[in-house]
Amino acid sequence: NAGVTQTPKFQVLKTGQSMTLQCAQDMNHNSMYWYRQDPGMGLRLIYYSASEGTTDKGEVPNGYNVSRLNKREFSLRLESAAPSQTSVYFCASSEMNRGEQFFGPGTRLTVL
Amino acid sequence: QKEVEQNSGPLSVPEGAIASLNCTYSDRGSQSFFWYRQYSGKSPELIMSIYSNGDKEDGRFTAQLNKASQYVSLLIRDSQPSDSATYLCAVNMRANSGYALNFGKGTSLLVTP
């Protein structure tokens, strides 16, 4: 099992460009999550999907959209990137919404 | 505002000693509590989960939960230099639809040989 995979590992964007971060899990988990991690701020939830077909906002959703494509895949889209979105992005999944979450390796994004 | 608080550290302990990491949380309704370890440049790795009051032991790690005091701790016995990392406390709290993990900002642990 690969667990949780994320693509790409690194990305540099210019202000105003768009991109989609991809996440997939092979653990048959129901719930998936997107976080960002910034120095001094800790991990903050952007969006989550408690089950296939549902998505909801977390603590810092502005500037992002998500799609739960199917049970395995949960993508995060930046429509018009801003320097404030420079961060490390982690995807995670859990069997049940209240349960243990397992993280992917992360995407390091720089917006110039 | 639902909060999870940790001392940022760094907490420095000699090799072989016990490291004690502490966490407090604000939401009395929380039911699930987790400790993650994060090495520099890597993703968080789950090391302990605890759901009921008392102690839970797994190898050199012991998690302690006191819901009345809204307090979670992690003890690492026989600390090794390889335990040097940032330890994140996470608490499951009610969110818009379902539950979401709230993370503390982490405690940096340094184990010196």
PDB file of N, CA and C in Angstrom, chain B residues 53-106:
ATOM      1  N   ASN B  53     -10.000   8.462  29.552  1.00  0.00           N
ATOM      2  CA  ASN B  53      -9.141   8.926  30.633  1.00  0.00           C
ATOM      3  C   ASN B  53      -8.170   7.848  31.096  1.00  0.00           C
ATOM      4  N   GLY B  54      -6.964   8.277  31.474  1.00  0.00           N
ATOM      5  CA  GLY B  54      -5.980   7.343  31.984  1.00  0.00           C
ATOM      6  C   GLY B  54      -4.760   7.305  31.098  1.00  0.00           C
ATOM      7  N   ASP B  55      -4.016   6.230  31.207  1.00  0.00           N
ATOM      8  CA  ASP B  55      -2.761   6.057  30.479  1.00  0.00           C
ATOM      9  C   ASP B  55      -2.919   5.007  29.390  1.00  0.00           C
ATOM     10  N   LYS B  56      -2.184   5.227  28.310  1.00  0.00           N
ATOM     11  CA  LYS B  56      -2.095   4.229  27.244  1.00  0.00           C
ATOM     12  C   LYS B  56      -0.631   4.102  26.856  1.00  0.00           C
ATOM     13  N   GLU B  57      -0.113   2.889  26.920  1.00  0.00           N
ATOM     14  CA  GLU B  57       1.308   2.666  26.674  1.00  0.00           C
ATOM     15  C   GLU B  57       1.511   1.913  25.360  1.00  0.00           C
ATOM     16  N   ASP B  58       2.551   2.323  24.634  1.00  0.00           N
ATOM     17  CA  ASP B  58       2.933   1.631  23.397  1.00  0.00           C
ATOM     18  C   ASP B  58       4.438   1.738  23.276  1.00  0.00           C
ATOM     19  N   GLY B  59       5.130   0.667  23.664  1.00  0.00           N
ATOM     20  CA  GLY B  59       6.588   0.687  23.621  1.00  0.00           C
ATOM     21  C   GLY B  59       7.145   1.719  24.580  1.00  0.00           C
ATOM     22  N   ARG B  60       7.977   2.622  24.072  1.00  0.00           N
ATOM     23  CA  ARG B  60       8.562   3.655  24.940  1.00  0.00           C
ATOM     24  C   ARG B  60       7.640   4.854  25.150  1.00  0.00           C
ATOM     25  N   PHE B  61       6.496   4.851  24.489  1.00  0.00           N
ATOM     26  CA  PHE B  61       5.575   5.986  24.541  1.00  0.00           C
ATOM     27  C   PHE B  61       4.391   5.696  25.475  1.00  0.00           C
ATOM     28  N   THR B  62       4.031   6.699  26.278  1.00  0.00           N
ATOM     29  CA  THR B  62       2.825   6.646  27.089  1.00  0.00           C
ATOM     30  C   THR B  62       2.041   7.932  26.885  1.00  0.00           C
ATOM     31  N   ALA B  63       0.787   7.787  26.496  1.00  0.00           N
ATOM     32  CA  ALA B  63      -0.102   8.943  26.412  1.00  0.00           C
ATOM     33  C   ALA B  63      -0.987   8.958  27.653  1.00  0.00           C
ATOM     34  N   GLN B  64      -1.217  10.151  28.179  1.00  0.00           N
ATOM     35  CA  GLN B  64      -2.050  10.317  29.363  1.00  0.00           C
ATOM     36  C   GLN B  64      -3.151  11.329  29.049  1.00  0.00           C
ATOM     37  N   LEU B  65      -4.371  11.010  29.455  1.00  0.00           N
ATOM     38  CA  LEU B  65      -5.505  11.883  29.183  1.00  0.00           C
ATOM     39  C   LEU B  65      -6.273  12.159  30.464  1.00  0.00           C
ATOM     40  N   ASN B  66      -6.590  13.424  30.699  1.00  0.00           N
ATOM     41  CA  ASN B  66      -7.422  13.841  31.821  1.00  0.00           C
ATOM     42  C   ASN B  66      -8.459  14.810  31.270  1.00  0.00           C
ATOM     43  N   LYS B  67      -9.654  14.286  30.979  1.00  0.00           N
ATOM     44  CA  LYS B  67     -10.686  15.114  30.347  1.00  0.00           C
ATOM     45  C   LYS B  67     -11.201  16.187  31.289  1.00  0.00           C
ATOM     46  N   ALA B  68     -11.237  15.905  32.580  1.00  0.00           N
ATOM     47  CA  ALA B  68     -11.727  16.905  33.542  1.00  0.00           C
ATOM     48  C   ALA B  68     -10.833  18.133  33.545  1.00  0.00           C
ATOM     49  N   SER B  69      -9.532  17.918  33.413  1.00  0.00           N
ATOM     50  CA  SER B  69      -8.573  19.029  33.380  1.00  0.00           C
ATOM     51  C   SER B  69      -8.279  19.482  31.956  1.00  0.00           C
ATOM     52  N   GLN B  70      -8.848  18.801  30.954  1.00  0.00           N
ATOM     53  CA  GLN B  70      -8.633  19.128  29.535  1.00  0.00           C
ATOM     54  C   GLN B  70      -7.150  19.139  29.221  1.00  0.00           C
ATOM     55  N   TYR B  71      -6.523  18.023  29.508  1.00  0.00           N
ATOM     56  CA  TYR B  71      -5.061  17.914  29.476  1.00  0.00           C
ATOM     57  C   TYR B  71      -4.665  16.574  28.889  1.00  0.00           C
ATOM     58  N   VAL B  72      -3.713  16.628  27.950  1.00  0.00           N
ATOM     59  CA  VAL B  72      -3.163  15.413  27.337  1.00  0.00           C
ATOM     60  C   VAL B  72      -1.647  15.510  27.428  1.00  0.00           C
ATOM     61  N   SER B  73      -0.990  14.398  27.712  1.00  0.00           N
ATOM     62  CA  SER B  73       0.469  14.438  27.747  1.00  0.00           C
ATOM     63  C   SER B  73       1.045  13.220  27.039  1.00  0.00           C
ATOM     64  N   LEU B  74       2.303  13.345  26.674  1.00  0.00           N
ATOM     65  CA  LEU B  74       3.047  12.255  26.057  1.00  0.00           C
ATOM     66  C   LEU B  74       4.365  12.107  26.788  1.00  0.00           C
ATOM     67  N   LEU B  75       4.631  10.885  27.272  1.00  0.00           N
ATOM     68  CA  LEU B  75       5.905  10.586  27.896  1.00  0.00           C
ATOM     69  C   LEU B  75       6.708   9.690  26.961  1.00  0.00           C
ATOM     70  N   ILE B  76       7.976  10.024  26.789  1.00  0.00           N
ATOM     71  CA  ILE B  76       8.880   9.197  25.999  1.00  0.00           C
ATOM     72  C   ILE B  76       9.968   8.710  26.932  1.00  0.00           C
ATOM     73  N   ARG B  77       9.977   7.414  27.196  1.00  0.00           N
ATOM     74  CA  ARG B  77      10.989   6.835  28.091  1.00  0.00           C
ATOM     75  C   ARG B  77      12.233   6.493  27.298  1.00  0.00           C
ATOM     76  N   ASP B  78      13.383   6.445  28.014  1.00  0.00           N
ATOM     77  CA  ASP B  78      14.650   6.085  27.380  1.00  0.00           C
ATOM     78  C   ASP B  78      14.833   6.872  26.073  1.00  0.00           C
ATOM     79  N   SER B  79      14.742   8.175  26.162  1.00  0.00           N
ATOM     80  CA  SER B  79      14.812   9.028  24.961  1.00  0.00           C
ATOM     81  C   SER B  79      16.090   8.773  24.173  1.00  0.00           C
ATOM     82  N   GLN B  80      15.954   8.769  22.849  1.00  0.00           N
ATOM     83  CA  GLN B  80      17.065   8.545  21.947  1.00  0.00           C
ATOM     84  C   GLN B  80      17.253   9.775  21.056  1.00  0.00           C
ATOM     85  N   PRO B  81      18.470  10.013  20.563  1.00  0.00           N
ATOM     86  CA  PRO B  81      18.668  11.138  19.641  1.00  0.00           C
ATOM     87  C   PRO B  81      17.707  11.105  18.447  1.00  0.00           C
ATOM     88  N   SER B  82      17.304   9.907  18.031  1.00  0.00           N
ATOM     89  CA  SER B  82      16.367   9.784  16.909  1.00  0.00           C
ATOM     90  C   SER B  82      14.955  10.263  17.254  1.00  0.00           C
ATOM     91  N   ASP B  83      14.702  10.499  18.553  1.00  0.00           N
ATOM     92  CA  ASP B  83      13.403  11.058  18.956  1.00  0.00           C
ATOM     93  C   ASP B  83      13.358  12.573  18.772  1.00  0.00           C
ATOM     94  N   SER B  84      14.485  13.177  18.460  1.00  0.00           N
ATOM     95  CA  SER B  84      14.524  14.627  18.252  1.00  0.00           C
ATOM     96  C   SER B  84      13.646  14.997  17.060  1.00  0.00           C
ATOM     97  N   ALA B  85      12.614  15.763  17.327  1.00  0.00           N
ATOM     98  CA  ALA B  85      11.607  16.092  16.310  1.00  0.00           C
ATOM     99  C   ALA B  85      10.640  17.083  16.939  1.00  0.00           C
ATOM    100  N   THR B  86       9.658  17.508  16.176  1.00  0.00           N
ATOM    101  CA  THR B  86       8.559  18.311  16.712  1.00  0.00           C
ATOM    102  C   THR B  86       7.366  17.395  16.942  1.00  0.00           C
ATOM    103  N   TYR B  87       6.762  17.517  18.139  1.00  0.00           N
ATOM    104  CA  TYR B  87       5.634  16.678  18.501  1.00  0.00           C
ATOM    105  C   TYR B  87       4.365  17.524  18.511  1.00  0.00           C
ATOM    106  N   LEU B  88       3.396  17.069  17.727  1.00  0.00           N
ATOM    107  CA  LEU B  88       2.143  17.797  17.556  1.00  0.00           C
ATOM    108  C   LEU B  88       1.021  17.106  18.308  1.00  0.00           C
ATOM    109  N   CYS B  89       0.312  17.867  19.129  1.00  0.00           N
ATOM    110  CA  CYS B  89      -0.889  17.380  19.800  1.00  0.00           C
ATOM    111  C   CYS B  89      -2.081  17.731  18.910  1.00  0.00           C
ATOM    112  N   ALA B  90      -3.000  16.787  18.730  1.00  0.00           N
ATOM    113  CA  ALA B  90      -4.172  17.039  17.894  1.00  0.00           C
ATOM    114  C   ALA B  90      -5.415  16.555  18.624  1.00  0.00           C
ATOM    115  N   VAL B  91      -6.456  17.355  18.563  1.00  0.00           N
ATOM    116  CA  VAL B  91      -7.704  17.069  19.261  1.00  0.00           C
ATOM    117  C   VAL B  91      -8.842  17.139  18.259  1.00  0.00           C
ATOM    118  N   ASN B  92      -9.693  16.125  18.253  1.00  0.00           N
ATOM    119  CA  ASN B  92     -10.827  16.101  17.336  1.00  0.00           C
ATOM    120  C   ASN B  92     -11.961  16.929  17.917  1.00  0.00           C
ATOM    121  N   MET B  93     -12.429  17.911  17.186  1.00  0.00           N
ATOM    122  CA  MET B  93     -13.473  18.797  17.666  1.00  0.00           C
ATOM    123  C   MET B  93     -14.581  18.887  16.640  1.00  0.00           C
ATOM    124  N   ARG B  94     -15.790  19.240  17.125  1.00  0.00           N
ATOM    125  CA  ARG B  94     -16.921  19.401  16.220  1.00  0.00           C
ATOM    126  C   ARG B  94     -16.616  20.496  15.203  1.00  0.00           C
ATOM    127  N   ALA B  95     -16.974  20.236  13.932  1.00  0.00           N
ATOM    128  CA  ALA B  95     -16.784  21.211  12.859  1.00  0.00           C
ATOM    129  C   ALA B  95     -18.115  21.401  12.151  1.00  0.00           C
ATOM    130  N   ASN B  96     -18.081  22.051  10.981  1.00  0.00           N
ATOM    131  CA  ASN B  96     -19.315  22.371  10.270  1.00  0.00           C
ATOM    132  C   ASN B  96     -20.142  21.125   9.973  1.00  0.00           C
ATOM    133  N   SER B  97     -19.498  20.125   9.396  1.00  0.00           N
ATOM    134  CA  SER B  97     -20.182  18.860   9.144  1.00  0.00           C
ATOM    135  C   SER B  97     -19.266  17.752   9.630  1.00  0.00           C
ATOM    136  N   GLY B  98     -19.556  17.217  10.781  1.00  0.00           N
ATOM    137  CA  GLY B  98     -18.707  16.171  11.321  1.00  0.00           C
ATOM    138  C   GLY B  98     -17.651  16.735  12.256  1.00  0.00           C
ATOM    139  N   TYR B  99     -16.436  16.227  12.115  1.00  0.00           N
ATOM    140  CA  TYR B  99     -15.364  16.551  13.043  1.00  0.00           C
ATOM    141  C   TYR B  99     -14.103  16.934  12.274  1.00  0.00           C
ATOM    142  N   ALA B 100     -13.252  17.698  12.931  1.00  0.00           N
ATOM    143  CA  ALA B 100     -11.975  18.074  12.335  1.00  0.00           C
ATOM    144  C   ALA B 100     -10.921  18.100  13.412  1.00  0.00           C
ATOM    145  N   LEU B 101      -9.680  17.766  13.027  1.00  0.00           N
ATOM    146  CA  LEU B 101      -8.563  17.822  13.969  1.00  0.00           C
ATOM    147  C   LEU B 101      -8.084  19.257  14.120  1.00  0.00           C
ATOM    148  N   ASN B 102      -7.955  19.680  15.381  1.00  0.00           N
ATOM    149  CA  ASN B 102      -7.274  20.940  15.685  1.00  0.00           C
ATOM    150  C   ASN B 102      -5.893  20.594  16.224  1.00  0.00           C
ATOM    151  N   PHE B 103      -4.884  21.198  15.620  1.00  0.00           N
ATOM    152  CA  PHE B 103      -3.511  20.906  16.010  1.00  0.00           C
ATOM    153  C   PHE B 103      -2.946  22.020  16.882  1.00  0.00           C
ATOM    154  N   GLY B 104      -2.135  21.631  17.862  1.00  0.00           N
ATOM    155  CA  GLY B 104      -1.284  22.600  18.522  1.00  0.00           C
ATOM    156  C   GLY B 104      -0.126  22.950  17.605  1.00  0.00           C
ATOM    157  N   LYS B 105       0.628  23.974  17.989  1.00  0.00           N
ATOM    158  CA  LYS B 105       1.728  24.414  17.137  1.00  0.00           C
ATOM    159  C   LYS B 105       2.973  23.550  17.289  1.00  0.00           C
ATOM    160  N   GLY B 106       2.947  22.628  18.232  1.00  0.00           N
ATOM    161  CA  GLY B 106       4.034  21.676  18.358  1.00  0.00           C
ATOM    162  C   GLY B 106       5.071  22.055  19.386  1.00  0.00           C
TER     163      GLY B 106
END
